[in-house]
Amino acid sequence: MTWQAVVLILGAFVVAGVLSYRQHLAYQSAVNALADDENRSGMLLVSGRAKGRLRGAIVLLVVDRKRGEITRAQAMQGTSVFARFTERTELRGPVDGAEERAGSAALAKAVREAIGMAGRLNAGGLRSART
């Protein structure tokens, strides 16, 4: 292997590391902004993720503990380090059925994980007040 190939490989690792760090900063910024916006009594901010071979998803859900409803949802989906969080209004509503409203398998898996976390944090689970 020539020195040029070594420099090219090292350069690719550095670029991948920098882009991954920028994606981490975007995640941290989205979580902090959502936490600041939804900092009210009875609200719970949870996240879930789904890893796939090529595509993945991360979801941030704000859940009203008393009503068992998702009041706000953001998701980051895709294969690229350039993916960013977007509002997902279709996930708003009762916790029951949120997976079916997700639209993709990766997003549904992330929603399932987030709702499971919310149930553990809410001492016994969440049920929609509408049922």
Coordinates of C-alpha atoms in Angstrom, one line a residue:
M1 CA 0.0 0.0 0.0
T2 CA 1.4 3.4 -1.0
W3 CA 1.5 6.4 1.3
Q4 CA -1.2 8.1 -0.8
A5 CA -3.7 5.3 -0.1
V6 CA -3.0 5.5 3.6
V7 CA -3.6 9.3 3.5
L8 CA -6.8 8.8 1.6
I9 CA -8.1 6.2 4.0
L10 CA -7.2 8.3 7.0
G11 CA -8.8 11.3 5.4
A12 CA -12.0 9.3 4.8
F13 CA -12.1 8.3 8.5
V14 CA -11.6 11.9 9.6
V15 CA -14.4 13.1 7.3
A16 CA -16.7 10.4 8.5
G17 CA -15.9 11.2 12.1
V18 CA -16.6 14.9 11.6
L19 CA -19.9 14.3 9.9
S20 CA -21.0 11.8 12.6
Y21 CA -20.1 14.4 15.3
R22 CA -22.2 17.0 13.4
Q23 CA -25.2 14.6 13.4
H24 CA -24.7 14.0 17.1
L25 CA -24.8 17.8 17.7
A26 CA -28.0 18.1 15.6
Y27 CA -29.6 15.3 17.7
Q28 CA -28.5 17.0 21.0
S29 CA -29.8 20.4 19.7
A30 CA -33.2 18.8 18.7
V31 CA -33.6 17.1 22.1
N32 CA -32.7 20.3 24.0
A33 CA -35.1 22.5 21.9
L34 CA -37.9 20.0 22.4
A35 CA -37.3 19.7 26.1
D36 CA -37.3 23.5 26.4
D37 CA -40.5 23.9 24.4
E38 CA -42.4 21.2 26.2
N39 CA -41.2 21.7 29.7
R40 CA -44.6 21.4 31.5
S41 CA -46.0 19.3 34.3
G42 CA -47.2 15.9 33.2
M43 CA -45.2 15.8 30.0
L44 CA -42.6 13.1 29.3
L45 CA -40.0 13.3 26.5
V46 CA -38.8 9.9 25.3
S47 CA -36.8 8.7 22.4
G48 CA -36.6 5.5 20.4
R49 CA -34.4 4.2 17.7
A50 CA -34.4 1.6 15.0
K51 CA -31.3 0.4 13.3
G52 CA -31.4 -1.3 10.0
R53 CA -28.9 -2.6 7.5
L54 CA -29.2 0.5 5.3
R55 CA -31.8 2.8 6.9
G56 CA -32.6 3.7 10.4
A57 CA -34.8 6.0 12.4
I58 CA -34.8 8.0 15.6
V59 CA -38.0 9.4 17.1
L60 CA -38.6 11.9 19.8
L61 CA -42.0 11.8 21.4
V62 CA -43.6 14.2 23.9
V63 CA -46.2 12.2 25.8
D64 CA -49.0 13.5 28.1
R65 CA -48.9 11.1 31.0
K66 CA -52.4 11.8 32.2
R67 CA -54.2 11.5 28.8
G68 CA -51.9 8.9 27.3
E69 CA -51.5 10.9 24.2
I70 CA -48.5 12.0 22.0
T71 CA -48.7 15.7 21.8
R72 CA -45.6 16.3 19.7
A73 CA -43.3 14.0 17.6
Q74 CA -40.1 14.5 15.7
A75 CA -38.2 11.9 13.6
M76 CA -34.9 11.6 11.9
Q77 CA -35.0 9.0 9.2
G78 CA -32.6 7.9 6.5
T79 CA -29.2 6.6 5.6
S80 CA -27.2 9.7 5.6
V81 CA -25.3 11.7 8.2
F82 CA -27.1 14.7 6.7
A83 CA -30.5 13.6 8.0
R84 CA -32.3 16.0 10.3
F85 CA -35.3 15.9 12.6
T86 CA -38.6 16.9 11.1
E87 CA -42.0 17.3 12.8
R88 CA -44.2 14.2 12.3
T89 CA -47.8 15.3 12.9
E90 CA -49.2 11.9 11.9
L91 CA -47.8 10.5 15.1
R92 CA -49.8 12.9 17.3
G93 CA -52.8 11.4 19.1
P94 CA -53.4 8.4 21.3
V95 CA -50.4 6.3 22.3
D96 CA -52.4 3.2 21.2
G97 CA -52.0 2.9 17.5
A98 CA -49.0 5.2 17.1
E99 CA -47.0 2.4 15.5
E100 CA -49.6 1.9 12.8
R101 CA -49.5 5.7 12.1
A102 CA -45.7 5.6 11.7
G103 CA -45.7 4.9 8.0
S104 CA -42.4 2.8 7.7
A105 CA -41.1 -0.3 9.5
A106 CA -38.1 1.5 10.9
L107 CA -40.1 4.4 12.3
A108 CA -42.7 2.0 13.7
K109 CA -39.9 0.1 15.5
A110 CA -38.5 3.4 16.9
V111 CA -42.0 4.5 18.1
R112 CA -42.5 1.1 19.8
E113 CA -39.2 1.5 21.7
A114 CA -40.1 5.1 22.7
I115 CA -43.5 4.1 23.9
G116 CA -42.0 1.2 25.9
M117 CA -39.6 3.6 27.5
A118 CA -42.5 5.9 28.4
G119 CA -44.4 3.0 29.9
R120 CA -41.4 2.1 32.1
L121 CA -40.9 5.7 33.2
N122 CA -44.7 6.1 33.9
A123 CA -44.7 3.2 36.5
G124 CA -46.8 0.6 34.7
G125 CA -47.5 1.8 31.3
L126 CA -49.5 4.3 29.3
R127 CA -53.0 3.9 28.1
S128 CA -55.0 6.4 26.1
A129 CA -57.7 8.1 28.1
R130 CA -60.0 7.8 25.0
T131 CA -60.3 4.0 25.3

